[in-house]
CSV table of C-alpha atoms in Angstrom, one decimal:
chain,number,residue,atom,x,y,z
A,1,PRO,CA,109.3,72.6,63.4
A,2,ASP,CA,110.0,75.8,65.3
A,3,PRO,CA,109.0,79.1,63.7
A,4,PRO,CA,112.0,81.3,62.9
A,5,PRO,CA,113.0,83.4,65.9
A,6,PRO,CA,111.9,87.0,66.0
A,7,PRO,CA,114.5,89.7,65.2
A,8,PRO,CA,117.0,90.5,68.0
A,9,TRP,CA,115.4,93.8,69.0
A,10,ILE,CA,112.3,91.9,70.0
A,11,ARG,CA,113.8,88.6,71.1
A,12,VAL,CA,116.4,88.8,73.9
A,13,PRO,CA,119.5,87.4,72.2
A,14,GLY,CA,120.5,84.0,73.6
A,15,THR,CA,117.0,83.3,75.0
A,16,ARG,CA,113.5,82.6,74.0
A,17,PHE,CA,112.1,85.7,75.7
A,18,ILE,CA,110.0,88.1,73.6
A,19,VAL,CA,109.8,91.8,74.7
A,20,ASP,CA,106.8,93.9,73.5
A,21,GLY,CA,106.5,91.7,70.4
A,22,PHE,CA,102.9,90.6,70.8
A,23,GLN,CA,101.6,92.0,67.5
A,24,GLY,CA,103.9,90.2,65.2
A,25,TYR,CA,104.5,87.1,67.2
A,26,GLY,CA,101.7,86.5,69.7
A,27,LYS,CA,99.9,84.0,67.6
A,28,SER,CA,102.8,82.3,65.8
A,29,HIS,CA,105.2,82.0,68.7
A,30,SER,CA,103.0,81.0,71.6
A,31,ARG,CA,104.7,77.6,71.8
A,32,TRP,CA,108.2,78.9,71.0
A,33,CYS,CA,108.1,81.5,73.8
A,34,THR,CA,106.4,80.9,77.1
A,35,ASN,CA,107.8,84.0,79.0
A,36,TRP,CA,106.8,87.3,77.5
A,37,PHE,CA,107.7,90.7,78.8
A,38,LEU,CA,105.8,94.0,78.5
A,39,THR,CA,107.9,97.2,79.2
A,40,HIS,CA,104.9,99.6,79.5
A,41,PHE,CA,101.3,100.3,78.6
A,42,HIS,CA,101.5,102.1,75.3
A,43,ALA,CA,99.5,100.7,72.3
A,44,ASP,CA,102.5,100.3,70.0
A,45,HIS,CA,104.1,98.0,72.6
A,46,TYR,CA,101.1,96.0,73.9
A,47,LYS,CA,99.3,95.7,70.6
A,48,GLY,CA,98.5,92.1,69.9
A,49,LEU,CA,98.2,91.2,73.6
A,50,THR,CA,94.6,90.0,74.1
A,51,LYS,CA,92.6,87.6,76.2
A,52,LYS,CA,93.6,84.8,73.9
A,53,THR,CA,97.0,85.9,72.6
A,54,PRO,CA,99.7,84.8,73.4
A,55,ASP,CA,98.1,81.4,74.3
A,56,PRO,CA,96.9,81.7,78.0
A,57,ARG,CA,97.4,77.9,78.5
A,58,ASN,CA,101.2,78.1,78.4
A,59,CYS,CA,102.3,81.8,78.2
A,60,VAL,CA,102.8,84.4,81.0
A,61,ILE,CA,103.5,88.1,80.8
A,62,TRP,CA,106.0,89.7,83.1
A,63,CYS,CA,105.6,93.5,83.8
A,64,SER,CA,105.5,96.2,86.5
A,65,ARG,CA,102.5,96.6,88.8
A,66,PRO,CA,101.0,99.7,87.1
A,67,THR,CA,101.3,98.1,83.7
A,68,ALA,CA,99.6,94.9,85.0
A,69,GLU,CA,96.7,97.0,86.5
A,70,LEU,CA,96.2,98.6,83.1
A,71,CYS,CA,96.4,95.3,81.3
A,72,ARG,CA,93.6,94.0,83.5
A,73,SER,CA,91.4,97.1,83.6
A,74,ARG,CA,91.8,98.2,79.9
A,75,LEU,CA,92.4,95.0,78.0
A,76,GLY,CA,90.7,92.5,80.3
A,77,ILE,CA,93.9,90.4,80.6
A,78,GLN,CA,93.3,87.6,83.1
A,79,LYS,CA,95.1,88.2,86.4
A,80,GLU,CA,96.6,84.7,86.4
A,81,ARG,CA,98.5,85.4,83.2
A,82,LEU,CA,100.3,88.4,84.6
A,83,ARG,CA,103.5,88.1,86.6
A,84,VAL,CA,104.0,91.4,88.5
A,85,VAL,CA,107.5,92.5,89.7
A,86,ASP,CA,108.5,95.7,91.4
A,87,VAL,CA,111.3,97.9,90.1
A,88,GLY,CA,114.7,96.7,91.4
A,89,ARG,CA,113.6,93.3,92.7
A,90,PRO,CA,115.7,90.5,91.1
A,91,PHE,CA,113.8,87.4,89.8
A,92,VAL,CA,114.8,84.4,87.8
A,93,VAL,CA,113.1,83.2,84.6
A,94,GLU,CA,114.4,80.0,82.8
A,95,GLY,CA,117.7,80.3,84.7
A,96,VAL,CA,118.2,84.0,83.7
A,97,SER,CA,118.4,86.7,86.3
A,98,VAL,CA,116.0,89.6,85.5
A,99,ARG,CA,115.6,93.1,87.0
A,100,PHE,CA,113.3,96.0,86.2
A,101,VAL,CA,114.7,99.6,86.2
A,102,ASP,CA,112.6,102.8,86.0
A,103,ALA,CA,112.6,104.0,82.3
A,104,ASN,CA,111.5,107.6,83.0
A,105,HIS,CA,108.9,107.3,80.2
A,106,CYS,CA,105.3,106.9,81.3
A,107,PRO,CA,104.2,105.7,84.8
A,108,GLY,CA,105.0,102.0,85.2
A,109,ALA,CA,107.5,101.9,82.2
A,110,VAL,CA,110.5,99.8,82.9
A,111,MET,CA,113.8,98.9,81.2
A,112,ILE,CA,114.6,95.2,81.6
A,113,VAL,CA,118.0,93.8,82.6
A,114,PHE,CA,118.7,90.2,81.6
A,115,ASP,CA,121.8,88.7,83.3
A,116,GLY,CA,123.5,85.3,83.2
A,117,ILE,CA,122.2,84.4,79.7
A,118,PRO,CA,124.0,81.1,78.8
A,119,LYS,CA,126.5,81.8,76.0
A,120,THR,CA,125.8,79.9,72.8
A,121,LYS,CA,127.7,79.6,69.6
A,122,THR,CA,124.6,81.0,67.8
A,123,SER,CA,124.1,84.1,69.9
A,124,ALA,CA,124.3,87.3,67.8
A,125,THR,CA,125.9,89.3,70.6
A,126,ASP,CA,128.3,87.1,72.5
A,127,THR,CA,127.5,88.5,75.9
A,128,ASP,CA,125.5,87.2,78.9
A,129,THR,CA,124.0,90.5,79.8
A,130,VAL,CA,121.3,92.3,77.7
A,131,LEU,CA,119.4,95.5,78.5
A,132,ALA,CA,116.0,96.0,76.8
A,133,THR,CA,115.2,99.7,77.2
A,134,GLY,CA,111.6,99.6,75.9
A,135,ASP,CA,110.8,103.3,75.5
A,136,PHE,CA,112.9,105.5,77.9
A,137,ARG,CA,114.1,109.1,78.5
A,138,PHE,CA,117.7,109.2,79.6
A,139,HIS,CA,118.7,111.6,82.4
A,140,ALA,CA,122.1,112.1,84.1
A,141,GLY,CA,120.7,110.4,87.3
A,142,MET,CA,120.7,107.1,85.5
A,143,THR,CA,124.5,107.0,85.5
A,144,SER,CA,124.4,106.6,89.3
A,145,CYS,CA,121.7,103.9,89.3
A,146,PRO,CA,123.5,100.8,90.9
A,147,ILE,CA,121.8,98.3,88.6
A,148,LEU,CA,122.7,100.3,85.4
A,149,ARG,CA,126.2,100.8,86.7
A,150,ASP,CA,126.5,97.0,87.2
A,151,VAL,CA,125.1,96.5,83.6
A,152,ALA,CA,127.6,99.0,82.2
A,153,SER,CA,130.5,97.1,83.8
A,154,LYS,CA,129.5,94.0,81.8
A,155,ARG,CA,129.5,95.5,78.3
A,156,PRO,CA,125.9,94.4,77.6
A,157,ALA,CA,124.0,94.1,74.3
A,158,VAL,CA,121.3,96.8,74.3
A,159,MET,CA,117.9,96.6,72.6
A,160,LEU,CA,117.6,100.4,72.3
A,161,ASP,CA,114.7,102.9,71.9
A,162,THR,CA,115.8,104.7,68.8
A,163,THR,CA,112.7,106.8,68.3
A,164,TYR,CA,114.7,110.0,67.9
A,165,CYS,CA,118.0,108.6,66.7
A,166,ASP,CA,118.9,111.5,64.4
A,167,PRO,CA,120.9,114.6,65.2
A,168,LYS,CA,118.0,116.8,64.1
A,169,HIS,CA,116.0,115.7,67.2
A,170,ALA,CA,117.1,118.1,70.0
A,171,PHE,CA,114.9,119.1,72.9
A,172,PRO,CA,115.6,120.4,76.4
A,173,PRO,CA,115.7,118.4,79.6
A,174,GLN,CA,112.3,117.7,81.2
A,175,THR,CA,113.1,119.9,84.2
A,176,GLU,CA,113.7,122.9,82.0
A,177,VAL,CA,110.5,122.3,80.1
A,178,LEU,CA,108.4,121.9,83.3
A,179,ALA,CA,109.8,125.2,84.6
A,180,ALA,CA,108.8,126.8,81.3
A,181,VAL,CA,105.2,125.4,81.7
A,182,ARG,CA,105.0,126.8,85.3
A,183,ASP,CA,106.1,130.2,84.0
A,184,ALA,CA,103.6,130.1,81.1
A,185,VAL,CA,100.7,129.1,83.3
A,186,ARG,CA,101.4,131.9,85.7
A,187,ALA,CA,101.8,134.4,82.9
A,188,GLU,CA,98.4,133.4,81.4
A,189,ALA,CA,96.6,133.2,84.7
A,190,HIS,CA,96.3,137.0,85.2
A,191,ASN,CA,92.6,136.8,84.5
A,192,ALA,CA,92.4,133.3,86.1
A,193,GLN,CA,88.6,133.2,86.6
A,194,ARG,CA,87.9,133.6,82.9
A,195,THR,CA,90.7,131.5,81.5
A,196,LEU,CA,90.4,127.8,80.7
A,197,PHE,CA,93.6,125.8,80.6
A,198,LEU,CA,93.7,122.6,78.5
A,199,PHE,CA,96.4,119.9,78.8
A,200,GLY,CA,96.8,117.3,76.0
A,201,THR,CA,97.6,113.7,77.1
A,202,TYR,CA,97.5,110.2,75.8
A,203,THR,CA,95.9,107.3,77.7
A,204,ILE,CA,99.0,107.3,79.8
A,205,GLY,CA,101.9,109.7,79.7
A,206,LYS,CA,102.7,113.4,80.0
A,207,GLU,CA,101.1,113.5,83.5
A,208,ARG,CA,103.9,115.6,84.9
A,209,VAL,CA,103.0,118.5,82.7
A,210,PHE,CA,99.5,119.1,84.1
A,211,PHE,CA,100.4,118.3,87.7
A,212,GLU,CA,103.3,120.8,87.4
A,213,ALA,CA,100.8,123.4,86.1
A,214,ALA,CA,98.5,122.8,89.0
A,215,ARG,CA,101.3,123.2,91.5
A,216,ALA,CA,102.3,126.5,89.9
A,217,LEU,CA,98.8,127.9,90.7
A,218,GLY,CA,98.8,126.9,94.3
A,219,PRO,CA,98.3,124.1,96.8
A,220,GLU,CA,94.5,123.9,96.4
A,221,THR,CA,94.4,124.0,92.6
A,222,LYS,CA,92.4,121.0,91.2
A,223,ILE,CA,92.6,119.3,87.9
A,224,TYR,CA,89.6,118.0,86.0
A,225,VAL,CA,90.0,114.6,84.2
A,226,GLY,CA,87.4,112.6,82.3
A,227,LYS,CA,86.1,109.3,83.6
A,228,GLN,CA,88.5,107.2,81.5
A,229,LYS,CA,91.6,109.2,82.4
A,230,ARG,CA,90.6,109.0,86.1
A,231,LEU,CA,90.3,105.2,85.9
A,232,VAL,CA,93.8,105.1,84.4
A,233,LEU,CA,95.3,107.3,87.1
A,234,GLU,CA,93.7,105.2,89.8
A,235,ALA,CA,95.0,102.0,88.2
A,236,LEU,CA,98.6,103.5,88.4
A,237,GLY,CA,98.6,103.3,92.2
A,238,ASP,CA,101.9,104.5,93.7
A,239,ALA,CA,103.2,105.5,90.3
A,240,VAL,CA,101.3,108.8,90.8
A,241,PRO,CA,102.1,110.6,94.0
A,242,ALA,CA,99.3,110.8,96.5
A,243,GLU,CA,99.6,114.6,96.7
A,244,ASP,CA,99.0,114.8,92.9
A,245,MET,CA,96.0,112.4,93.1
A,246,ARG,CA,94.4,114.7,95.7
A,247,ARG,CA,94.2,117.4,93.1
A,248,VAL,CA,92.2,115.3,90.7
A,249,THR,CA,88.4,116.0,90.3
A,250,SER,CA,85.7,114.6,88.1
A,251,ASP,CA,83.7,117.9,88.3
A,252,ASP,CA,84.6,120.1,85.4
A,253,ALA,CA,83.1,123.1,87.1
A,254,ALA,CA,85.5,122.7,90.1
A,255,THR,CA,88.5,124.0,88.3
A,256,ASN,CA,89.7,125.8,85.1
A,257,LEU,CA,92.5,123.2,84.5
A,258,HIS,CA,91.2,120.4,82.3
A,259,VAL,CA,93.0,117.4,81.0
A,260,VAL,CA,91.9,116.4,77.5
A,261,PRO,CA,93.0,114.0,74.7
A,262,MET,CA,95.9,115.1,72.6
A,263,GLY,CA,93.4,115.7,69.6
A,264,SER,CA,91.6,118.4,71.6
A,265,VAL,CA,94.5,120.9,71.8
A,266,THR,CA,94.3,121.8,68.1
A,267,PHE,CA,92.9,125.3,67.3
A,268,GLU,CA,89.9,123.6,65.6
A,269,ARG,CA,88.9,121.7,68.7
A,270,MET,CA,89.8,124.6,71.0
A,271,LYS,CA,87.2,126.7,69.1
A,272,THR,CA,84.5,124.1,69.8
A,273,ILE,CA,85.5,123.9,73.5
A,274,ALA,CA,85.5,127.7,73.8
A,275,ARG,CA,82.0,127.8,72.4
A,276,TYR,CA,80.8,125.2,74.9
A,277,TYR,CA,82.2,127.1,77.9
A,278,ARG,CA,81.5,130.6,76.5
A,279,ASN,CA,79.5,131.7,79.6
A,280,ARG,CA,82.3,130.8,81.9
A,281,TYR,CA,85.5,131.5,80.0
A,282,ASP,CA,86.8,134.3,77.7
A,283,THR,CA,90.2,132.7,76.9
A,284,VAL,CA,91.3,129.2,76.2
A,285,VAL,CA,95.0,128.3,76.7
A,286,ALA,CA,96.1,124.9,75.5
A,287,PHE,CA,99.4,123.0,76.2
A,288,LYS,CA,100.4,120.4,73.6
A,289,PRO,CA,103.3,118.4,74.9
A,290,THR,CA,105.3,116.6,72.2
A,291,GLY,CA,108.8,115.7,71.2
A,292,TRP,CA,108.1,116.1,67.5
A,293,THR,CA,107.6,119.8,67.6
A,294,PHE,CA,111.3,120.5,68.0
A,295,THR,CA,114.1,119.7,65.6
A,296,GLN,CA,117.6,121.1,65.3
A,297,ALA,CA,116.6,123.6,62.6
A,298,ARG,CA,116.1,126.2,65.3
A,299,LYS,CA,119.6,126.1,66.8
A,300,HIS,CA,118.5,127.3,70.3
A,301,VAL,CA,115.5,125.4,71.2
A,302,SER,CA,113.1,127.7,73.1
A,303,GLN,CA,111.3,126.0,75.9
A,304,THR,CA,107.8,126.6,74.5
A,305,LYS,CA,106.3,128.0,71.3
A,306,ARG,CA,103.3,130.3,71.8
A,307,GLN,CA,100.7,130.8,69.1
A,308,LYS,CA,97.6,133.1,69.4
A,309,ARG,CA,94.4,133.2,67.4
A,310,GLY,CA,92.0,135.6,68.9
A,311,ALA,CA,91.0,134.3,72.3
A,312,LEU,CA,92.7,131.0,71.7
A,313,ILE,CA,96.3,130.4,72.8
A,314,GLN,CA,98.3,127.3,72.1
A,315,TYR,CA,101.7,126.3,73.6
A,316,ALA,CA,103.7,123.6,71.8
A,317,VAL,CA,105.8,122.2,74.6
A,318,PRO,CA,108.9,120.1,73.8
A,319,TYR,CA,108.2,117.6,76.6
A,320,SER,CA,109.3,114.3,75.4
A,321,GLU,CA,109.2,111.0,77.1
A,322,HIS,CA,111.8,109.6,74.7
A,323,SER,CA,115.5,110.3,74.7
A,324,SER,CA,116.8,113.0,72.4
A,325,PHE,CA,119.7,112.1,70.0
A,326,LYS,CA,122.2,113.8,72.4
A,327,GLU,CA,120.8,111.8,75.3
A,328,LEU,CA,121.0,108.5,73.4
A,329,ARG,CA,124.7,109.2,72.7
A,330,GLU,CA,125.3,110.0,76.4
A,331,PHE,CA,123.5,106.7,77.4
A,332,VAL,CA,125.6,104.7,74.9
A,333,ARG,CA,128.8,106.4,76.2
A,334,PHE,CA,127.8,105.4,79.7
A,335,LEU,CA,126.8,101.8,78.9
A,336,LYS,CA,129.7,101.0,76.4
A,337,PRO,CA,127.6,98.2,74.9
A,338,ARG,CA,129.2,95.5,72.8
A,339,ALA,CA,126.2,95.5,70.5
A,340,ILE,CA,123.4,98.0,69.8
A,341,LEU,CA,120.1,96.6,68.5
A,342,PRO,CA,118.0,99.6,67.4
A,343,HIS,CA,114.3,99.0,68.2
A,344,VAL,CA,112.8,101.7,66.0
A,345,GLY,CA,113.6,101.9,62.2
A,346,ASN,CA,115.7,98.7,62.2
A,347,ASP,CA,115.8,97.5,58.6
A,348,ARG,CA,118.7,95.0,59.4
A,349,GLY,CA,120.6,97.0,56.8
A,350,GLU,CA,121.8,100.5,56.0
A,351,ASN,CA,119.5,102.4,58.3
A,352,ALA,CA,120.4,100.3,61.3
A,353,ALA,CA,124.1,100.6,60.5
A,354,ARG,CA,123.7,104.4,60.2
A,355,MET,CA,122.0,104.6,63.6
A,356,VAL,CA,124.7,102.6,65.3
A,357,ARG,CA,127.4,104.7,63.6
A,358,ALA,CA,125.7,107.9,64.7
A,359,LEU,CA,125.4,106.7,68.3
A,360,THR,CA,129.0,105.6,68.6
A,361,SER,CA,131.1,107.9,66.4
A,362,GLU,CA,133.6,110.1,68.3
A,363,GLU,CA,132.2,113.4,67.0
A,364,ALA,CA,128.4,114.1,67.0
């Protein structure tokens, strides 16, 4: 007998497609689902995807080119299991038309449009169009994307990234935050030779922050990245502009802009780093990009928050690669979906209902 189908924020309603559900379903549903989709290369989405799971003999994984490269280089996923499709190019899987749309999250992240799903009596959503957002950051430009406009005209069901689905999560648009980073870097660079700048990042994500900082300091400014991060950037191919890649160096002495893991931009770790470089630098300035720093408690969200301890300076930067609550509401208003399937915090009960109410109510 078939295993019970995964919940509708993991399984595309009306199909046997699973999106980012490798951890819970990779082993149990390898026969039930043969076409799997991966929206982007963040661990909470690819977890459970291994050389053996889902079953390589009958399962394939559809994803973008940068994501496929990272699956191969970081997880050792066999090339023949990956089905690579570029953003915007339509393809057909099990009779369903599929398209990828840029998700404005991390490089290679896509939202997935499923069109022409056969209507069945058992479908939870009664629509033949479903949009799986994966993780995404809404911006006004999305409302003029032809594919998304087409989707909005069909009243889709949407499997929605609800990471920040609460009115308390407010943060400024990315463009404003990047402008604030530029200003901060220039302001702190008055003694440039003796100042070390640190930029926190994950395996993939938040790249725009350190590239923006380098641009602010001039066309020749380089950025040091460790070996692992360099391999990741190289695997991303066209997802990182060539002029940005030209700034990357593996020589930590070639520049005072260093990219470090997110754990290294705490005051504790900054102290250790300052000691290590004490002969070269007097001041360490760290940028910690995160969405969690900022909640509605401070009515007017300042672009950055500066803290100083002696020669150590830390900026908390509200640079989020997820949509804020206000942006989620704008996206829902644009899409007019006939069903919202919250992807984060969905208890199939009161919490899910609260999120849907908050996203669709007339007054925020």
